[in-house]
Amino acid sequence: MRIKGKTVIVTGAARGIGRAIAEAFAREGANVAAADLGSLAVKPGSDWHYALSAETELEMMANGIRERGGSCVALALDVSDRASCQNLVEKSVEAFGGLDILVNNAGIIKLGRIADFAESTWDRIFAVNVKGVFLMSRAAIPFLAKKGGVITNIASNAGKRGSAFNGPYCASKAAVIGLTQSMAAELAERSIRVNAICPGNVFTPMQFDYLVKHRLQQYDGQSFEDAFDAFVKDTVPLGRQQAPEEIADAALYLTRADSVTGIALSVDGGNGIGLS
Ligand code: NAD
């Protein structure tokens, strides 16, 4: 699909990987509906054990795109809420006259042992990471199907390989890969392509506000940035972290790749194959 002039919804667009994806599509001349918790950030249940994005972050991101000449609306969304997803899709279509591309990027994480993991936390991870992809896709499909479209789901290399103390998140991202393949098979006859991207280690707020503090104690005494860098050098074949822009490049590629559907594209420096 040619990107210029098309309309894309990006969820979790206020910061991190979602922000880079929204900005990349805007640079390519797409109309961007940038969706994140925004004004819903204070809603009970949207609070989390690390800060999710604030309303101002979404507005600032959208303003930045518009100041650079891009086309962008900022819209509040809770991907775990059916009515919110429906409303978001309708508002995006109203703003730009149609819908061509959906990037399901919003996601959350919490580490912990399965033996004492809270059921409510498990439910919240699946409500955002898995049900969110389902609800957003279901709301978008009728509009995408009008002229063929593209859905790209941000999964994770954690969805291809489980790891200790990360069971719920790994399981949720494996579910996203399964859902991606099923939707790709089902929607091909309506000319909708569906793929996943599996990022490796990207230094976003999810990483520096949470994961580095809880996972990298062996690098104690170093700054979060240095600890993350050392961890990546020690564990990833290419020894490099992934920039949010590299994930955005993959999303642009999958949008243009008219023969590609049902794949889970790792952008992880070889993390999935391991060091030995
Ligand atoms: P992040 O926490 O920096 O950004 C996630 C965004 O999603 C935030 O702006 C947050 O407000 C939003 N969000 C959370 N719950 C939401 C909800 N219910 N409705 C709408 N928006 C919601 O995280 P990130 O690192 O940019 O992660 C983006 C995606 O990439 C996630 O799906 C994550 O699982 C995945 N991922 C990240 C990494 C990494 O290393 N950072 C690696 C693999 C996969």
GROMACS .gro file of C-alpha atoms and ligand atoms in nm:
model
  320
    1MET     CA    1   0.000   0.000   0.000
    2ARG     CA    2   0.120   0.349  -0.080
    3ILE     CA    3   0.128   0.548   0.246
    4LYS     CA    4   0.092   0.910   0.130
    5GLY     CA    5  -0.262   1.038   0.183
    6LYS     CA    6  -0.376   0.728   0.374
    7THR     CA    7  -0.524   0.735   0.725
    8VAL     CA    8  -0.362   0.544   1.009
    9ILE     CA    9  -0.467   0.486   1.370
   10VAL     CA   10  -0.177   0.428   1.610
   11THR     CA   11  -0.264   0.319   1.965
   12GLY     CA   12  -0.032   0.400   2.256
   13ALA     CA   13   0.097   0.688   2.043
   14ALA     CA   14   0.185   0.939   2.316
   15ARG     CA   15   0.538   0.811   2.373
   16GLY     CA   16   0.793   0.538   2.309
   17ILE     CA   17   0.749   0.307   2.011
   18GLY     CA   18   0.395   0.429   1.933
   19ARG     CA   19   0.511   0.787   1.913
   20ALA     CA   20   0.791   0.695   1.670
   21ILE     CA   21   0.541   0.504   1.456
   22ALA     CA   22   0.294   0.796   1.450
   23GLU     CA   23   0.572   1.039   1.358
   24ALA     CA   24   0.706   0.811   1.084
   25PHE     CA   25   0.364   0.775   0.919
   26ALA     CA   26   0.314   1.154   0.939
   27ARG     CA   27   0.653   1.211   0.770
   28GLU     CA   28   0.540   0.978   0.490
   29GLY     CA   29   0.231   1.196   0.435
   30ALA     CA   30  -0.033   0.989   0.615
   31ASN     CA   31  -0.316   1.134   0.822
   32VAL     CA   32  -0.248   1.016   1.176
   33ALA     CA   33  -0.511   0.947   1.442
   34ALA     CA   34  -0.283   0.931   1.747
   35ALA     CA   35  -0.460   0.750   2.030
   36ASP     CA   36  -0.359   0.702   2.392
   37LEU     CA   37  -0.512   0.715   2.737
   38GLY     CA   38  -0.500   1.096   2.726
   39SER     CA   39  -0.784   1.235   2.940
   40LEU     CA   40  -0.875   0.877   3.041
   41ALA     CA   41  -0.541   0.841   3.218
   42VAL     CA   42  -0.707   0.910   3.554
   43LYS     CA   43  -0.982   0.652   3.506
   44PRO     CA   44  -0.976   0.376   3.771
   45GLY     CA   45  -0.800   0.072   3.630
   46SER     CA   46  -0.587   0.278   3.395
   47ASP     CA   47  -0.349   0.341   3.684
   48TRP     CA   48  -0.059   0.099   3.674
   49HIS     CA   49   0.249   0.027   3.882
   50TYR     CA   50   0.460   0.250   3.658
   51ALA     CA   51   0.327   0.572   3.508
   52LEU     CA   52   0.146   0.537   3.178
   53SER     CA   53   0.140   0.843   2.954
   54ALA     CA   54  -0.024   1.165   3.073
   55GLU     CA   55  -0.278   1.369   2.875
   56THR     CA   56  -0.021   1.638   2.799
   57GLU     CA   57   0.217   1.390   2.633
   58LEU     CA   58  -0.038   1.295   2.368
   59GLU     CA   59  -0.122   1.658   2.293
   60MET     CA   60   0.247   1.756   2.272
   61MET     CA   61   0.320   1.470   2.036
   62ALA     CA   62   0.032   1.564   1.805
   63ASN     CA   63   0.127   1.934   1.818
   64GLY     CA   64   0.483   1.841   1.719
   65ILE     CA   65   0.357   1.656   1.410
   66ARG     CA   66   0.132   1.949   1.311
   67GLU     CA   67   0.412   2.204   1.362
   68ARG     CA   68   0.623   2.006   1.117
   69GLY     CA   69   0.340   2.026   0.861
   70GLY     CA   70   0.193   1.681   0.926
   71SER     CA   71  -0.171   1.586   0.963
   72CYS     CA   72  -0.262   1.453   1.308
   73VAL     CA   73  -0.549   1.439   1.556
   74ALA     CA   74  -0.497   1.334   1.918
   75LEU     CA   75  -0.775   1.114   2.057
   76ALA     CA   76  -0.831   0.960   2.400
   77LEU     CA   77  -0.860   0.581   2.401
   78ASP     CA   78  -0.864   0.291   2.642
   79VAL     CA   79  -0.801  -0.015   2.424
   80SER     CA   80  -0.950  -0.245   2.687
   81ASP     CA   81  -1.291  -0.076   2.659
   82ARG     CA   82  -1.521  -0.175   2.369
   83ALA     CA   83  -1.711   0.156   2.352
   84SER     CA   84  -1.388   0.355   2.365
   85CYS     CA   85  -1.244   0.156   2.070
   86GLN     CA   86  -1.561   0.197   1.866
   87ASN     CA   87  -1.574   0.569   1.940
   88LEU     CA   88  -1.207   0.614   1.851
   89VAL     CA   89  -1.248   0.446   1.512
   90GLU     CA   90  -1.560   0.651   1.433
   91LYS     CA   91  -1.387   0.978   1.530
   92SER     CA   92  -1.083   0.891   1.317
   93VAL     CA   93  -1.301   0.816   1.015
   94GLU     CA   94  -1.494   1.137   1.075
   95ALA     CA   95  -1.170   1.340   1.095
   96PHE     CA   96  -1.012   1.202   0.778
   97GLY     CA   97  -1.293   1.048   0.574
   98GLY     CA   98  -1.186   0.683   0.596
   99LEU     CA   99  -0.942   0.438   0.746
  100ASP     CA  100  -0.661   0.239   0.580
  101ILE     CA  101  -0.413   0.128   0.847
  102LEU     CA  102  -0.435   0.025   1.212
  103VAL     CA  103  -0.126  -0.013   1.430
  104ASN     CA  104  -0.210  -0.188   1.758
  105ASN     CA  105   0.081  -0.076   1.973
  106ALA     CA  106  -0.056  -0.001   2.324
  107GLY     CA  107   0.082  -0.246   2.578
  108ILE     CA  108   0.173  -0.291   2.944
  109ILE     CA  109   0.397  -0.524   3.145
  110LYS     CA  110   0.446  -0.651   3.499
  111LEU     CA  111   0.709  -0.899   3.604
  112GLY     CA  112   0.651  -1.157   3.877
  113ARG     CA  113   0.648  -1.523   3.974
  114ILE     CA  114   0.350  -1.719   3.847
  115ALA     CA  115   0.321  -1.882   4.192
  116ASP     CA  116   0.206  -1.555   4.349
  117PHE     CA  117   0.102  -1.339   4.054
  118ALA     CA  118  -0.218  -1.139   4.125
  119GLU     CA  119  -0.516  -1.249   3.915
  120SER     CA  120  -0.626  -0.887   3.866
  121THR     CA  121  -0.284  -0.798   3.723
  122TRP     CA  122  -0.298  -1.096   3.485
  123ASP     CA  123  -0.645  -0.981   3.374
  124ARG     CA  124  -0.527  -0.625   3.315
  125ILE     CA  125  -0.228  -0.737   3.104
  126PHE     CA  126  -0.454  -0.952   2.886
  127ALA     CA  127  -0.723  -0.680   2.870
  128VAL     CA  128  -0.476  -0.430   2.723
  129ASN     CA  129  -0.227  -0.646   2.530
  130VAL     CA  130  -0.466  -0.905   2.382
  131LYS     CA  131  -0.828  -0.795   2.415
  132GLY     CA  132  -0.720  -0.445   2.311
  133VAL     CA  133  -0.593  -0.583   1.977
  134PHE     CA  134  -0.919  -0.774   1.930
  135LEU     CA  135  -1.147  -0.479   2.017
  136MET     CA  136  -0.957  -0.228   1.805
  137SER     CA  137  -0.934  -0.466   1.508
  138ARG     CA  138  -1.304  -0.557   1.530
  139ALA     CA  139  -1.401  -0.189   1.533
  140ALA     CA  140  -1.168  -0.106   1.242
  141ILE     CA  141  -1.232  -0.401   1.007
  142PRO     CA  142  -1.560  -0.273   0.854
  143PHE     CA  143  -1.384   0.049   0.748
  144LEU     CA  144  -1.059  -0.118   0.637
  145ALA     CA  145  -1.255  -0.368   0.428
  146LYS     CA  146  -1.399  -0.092   0.209
  147LYS     CA  147  -1.076  -0.068   0.007
  148GLY     CA  148  -0.831  -0.316   0.155
  149GLY     CA  149  -0.620  -0.228   0.454
  150VAL     CA  150  -0.333  -0.313   0.683
  151ILE     CA  151  -0.326  -0.411   1.050
  152THR     CA  152   0.009  -0.425   1.225
  153ASN     CA  153   0.027  -0.553   1.582
  154ILE     CA  154   0.322  -0.474   1.806
  155ALA     CA  155   0.391  -0.807   1.977
  156SER     CA  156   0.738  -0.877   2.123
  157ASN     CA  157   1.020  -1.127   2.102
  158ALA     CA  158   0.879  -1.225   2.444
  159GLY     CA  159   0.591  -1.372   2.244
  160LYS     CA  160   0.829  -1.611   2.068
  161ARG     CA  161   1.029  -1.721   2.371
  162GLY     CA  162   0.916  -1.736   2.732
  163SER     CA  163   1.137  -1.629   3.019
  164ALA     CA  164   1.133  -1.654   3.397
  165PHE     CA  165   0.932  -1.395   3.590
  166ASN     CA  166   0.768  -1.266   3.272
  167GLY     CA  167   0.499  -1.531   3.215
  168PRO     CA  168   0.185  -1.316   3.181
  169TYR     CA  169   0.349  -1.070   2.941
  170CYS     CA  170   0.511  -1.350   2.733
  171ALA     CA  171   0.177  -1.533   2.718
  172SER     CA  172  -0.005  -1.215   2.612
  173LYS     CA  173   0.241  -1.147   2.332
  174ALA     CA  174   0.229  -1.511   2.213
  175ALA     CA  175  -0.149  -1.462   2.198
  176VAL     CA  176  -0.101  -1.152   1.984
  177ILE     CA  177   0.108  -1.355   1.736
  178GLY     CA  178  -0.162  -1.625   1.723
  179LEU     CA  179  -0.434  -1.366   1.673
  180THR     CA  180  -0.226  -1.200   1.399
  181GLN     CA  181  -0.195  -1.527   1.205
  182SER     CA  182  -0.566  -1.606   1.246
  183MET     CA  183  -0.676  -1.260   1.137
  184ALA     CA  184  -0.436  -1.271   0.839
  185ALA     CA  185  -0.591  -1.599   0.720
  186GLU     CA  186  -0.946  -1.478   0.779
  187LEU     CA  187  -0.914  -1.128   0.634
  188ALA     CA  188  -0.709  -1.207   0.323
  189GLU     CA  189  -1.026  -1.245   0.115
  190ARG     CA  190  -1.120  -0.890   0.214
  191SER     CA  191  -0.773  -0.767   0.106
  192ILE     CA  192  -0.669  -0.683   0.460
  193ARG     CA  193  -0.314  -0.783   0.551
  194VAL     CA  194  -0.228  -0.850   0.916
  195ASN     CA  195   0.125  -0.879   1.055
  196ALA     CA  196   0.308  -0.849   1.385
  197ILE     CA  197   0.637  -0.687   1.478
  198CYS     CA  198   0.844  -0.837   1.758
  199PRO     CA  199   1.077  -0.570   1.900
  200GLY     CA  200   1.376  -0.669   2.112
  201ASN     CA  201   1.507  -0.412   2.361
  202VAL     CA  202   1.390  -0.055   2.305
  203PHE     CA  203   1.478   0.210   2.565
  204THR     CA  204   1.129   0.356   2.615
  205PRO     CA  205   0.951   0.459   2.939
  206MET     CA  206   0.833   0.097   2.975
  207GLN     CA  207   1.201   0.000   2.997
  208PHE     CA  208   1.353   0.286   3.194
  209ASP     CA  209   1.059   0.348   3.432
  210TYR     CA  210   1.014  -0.018   3.512
  211LEU     CA  211   1.209  -0.303   3.356
  212VAL     CA  212   1.561  -0.179   3.410
  213LYS     CA  213   1.491  -0.119   3.781
  214HIS     CA  214   1.338  -0.462   3.835
  215ARG     CA  215   1.537  -0.686   3.604
  216LEU     CA  216   1.892  -0.554   3.594
  217GLN     CA  217   2.005  -0.554   3.958
  218GLN     CA  218   2.331  -0.717   3.851
  219TYR     CA  219   2.428  -0.383   3.694
  220ASP     CA  220   2.364  -0.193   4.020
  221GLY     CA  221   2.564   0.124   4.056
  222GLN     CA  222   2.531   0.212   3.687
  223SER     CA  223   2.283   0.462   3.544
  224PHE     CA  224   1.968   0.307   3.393
  225GLU     CA  225   2.099   0.393   3.049
  226ASP     CA  226   2.439   0.228   3.108
  227ALA     CA  227   2.279  -0.076   3.276
  228PHE     CA  228   2.046  -0.123   2.980
  229ASP     CA  229   2.333  -0.089   2.736
  230ALA     CA  230   2.547  -0.340   2.929
  231PHE     CA  231   2.255  -0.586   2.946
  232VAL     CA  232   2.200  -0.562   2.572
  233LYS     CA  233   2.572  -0.607   2.499
  234ASP     CA  234   2.580  -0.915   2.725
  235THR     CA  235   2.265  -1.084   2.592
  236VAL     CA  236   2.193  -0.981   2.232
  237PRO     CA  237   2.394  -1.124   1.937
  238LEU     CA  238   2.428  -0.788   1.761
  239GLY     CA  239   2.494  -0.621   2.098
  240ARG     CA  240   2.271  -0.327   2.014
  241GLN     CA  241   1.941  -0.198   2.142
  242GLN     CA  242   1.665  -0.114   1.897
  243ALA     CA  243   1.570   0.249   1.840
  244PRO     CA  244   1.195   0.325   1.836
  245GLU     CA  245   1.253   0.451   1.480
  246GLU     CA  246   1.370   0.102   1.373
  247ILE     CA  247   1.037  -0.042   1.487
  248ALA     CA  248   0.861   0.240   1.302
  249ASP     CA  249   1.060   0.153   0.986
  250ALA     CA  250   0.933  -0.205   1.014
  251ALA     CA  251   0.573  -0.075   1.042
  252LEU     CA  252   0.623   0.133   0.725
  253TYR     CA  253   0.770  -0.170   0.547
  254LEU     CA  254   0.480  -0.397   0.645
  255THR     CA  255   0.233  -0.133   0.525
  256ARG     CA  256   0.399  -0.120   0.181
  257ALA     CA  257   0.466  -0.496   0.151
  258ASP     CA  258   0.164  -0.603  -0.054
  259SER     CA  259   0.260  -0.972  -0.055
  260VAL     CA  260   0.332  -1.004   0.315
  261THR     CA  261   0.069  -1.123   0.561
  262GLY     CA  262   0.063  -1.338   0.875
  263ILE     CA  263   0.425  -1.286   0.972
  264ALA     CA  264   0.579  -1.194   1.308
  265LEU     CA  265   0.881  -0.987   1.208
  266SER     CA  266   1.155  -0.980   1.471
  267VAL     CA  267   1.344  -0.652   1.497
  268ASP     CA  268   1.560  -0.757   1.788
  269GLY     CA  269   1.928  -0.766   1.702
  270GLY     CA  270   1.913  -1.146   1.694
  271ASN     CA  271   1.784  -1.168   2.051
  272GLY     CA  272   1.540  -1.441   1.949
  273ILE     CA  273   1.820  -1.676   1.838
  274GLY     CA  274   2.030  -1.611   2.149
  275LEU     CA  275   2.406  -1.592   2.186
  276SER     CA  276   2.494  -1.959   2.151
  277NAD     P1  277   0.550   0.263   2.676
  277NAD     O1  278   0.500   0.225   2.810
  277NAD     O2  279   0.660   0.360   2.668
  277NAD     O3  280   0.429   0.312   2.583
  277NAD     C1  281   0.307   0.242   2.580
  277NAD     C2  282   0.193   0.338   2.558
  277NAD     O4  283   0.069   0.264   2.564
  277NAD     C3  284   0.184   0.447   2.667
  277NAD     O5  285   0.177   0.576   2.608
  277NAD     C4  286   0.058   0.412   2.744
  277NAD     O6  287  -0.011   0.526   2.798
  277NAD     C5  288  -0.025   0.342   2.635
  277NAD     N1  289  -0.130   0.258   2.694
  277NAD     C6  290  -0.120   0.172   2.799
  277NAD     N2  291  -0.239   0.119   2.827
  277NAD     C7  292  -0.328   0.171   2.739
  277NAD     C8  293  -0.466   0.155   2.717
  277NAD     N3  294  -0.541   0.075   2.795
  277NAD     N4  295  -0.525   0.222   2.614
  277NAD     C9  296  -0.452   0.305   2.536
  277NAD     N5  297  -0.319   0.325   2.553
  277NAD    C10  298  -0.259   0.260   2.653
  277NAD     O7  299   0.592   0.127   2.605
  277NAD     P2  300   0.675   0.097   2.470
  277NAD     O8  301   0.803   0.037   2.508
  277NAD     O9  302   0.672   0.212   2.377
  277NAD    O10  303   0.583  -0.021   2.416
  277NAD    C11  304   0.501  -0.013   2.299
  277NAD    C12  305   0.465  -0.155   2.257
  277NAD    O11  306   0.584  -0.226   2.224
  277NAD    C13  307   0.397  -0.235   2.369
  277NAD    O12  308   0.296  -0.317   2.314
  277NAD    C14  309   0.511  -0.319   2.423
  277NAD    O13  310   0.464  -0.436   2.485
  277NAD    C15  311   0.590  -0.348   2.296
  277NAD     N6  312   0.730  -0.385   2.318
  277NAD    C16  313   0.819  -0.299   2.377
  277NAD    C17  314   0.952  -0.338   2.391
  277NAD    C18  315   1.056  -0.248   2.454
  277NAD    O14  316   1.171  -0.291   2.471
  277NAD     N7  317   1.024  -0.124   2.488
  277NAD    C19  318   0.994  -0.464   2.345
  277NAD    C20  319   0.902  -0.548   2.284
  277NAD    C21  320   0.770  -0.506   2.270
   0.00000   0.00000   0.00000
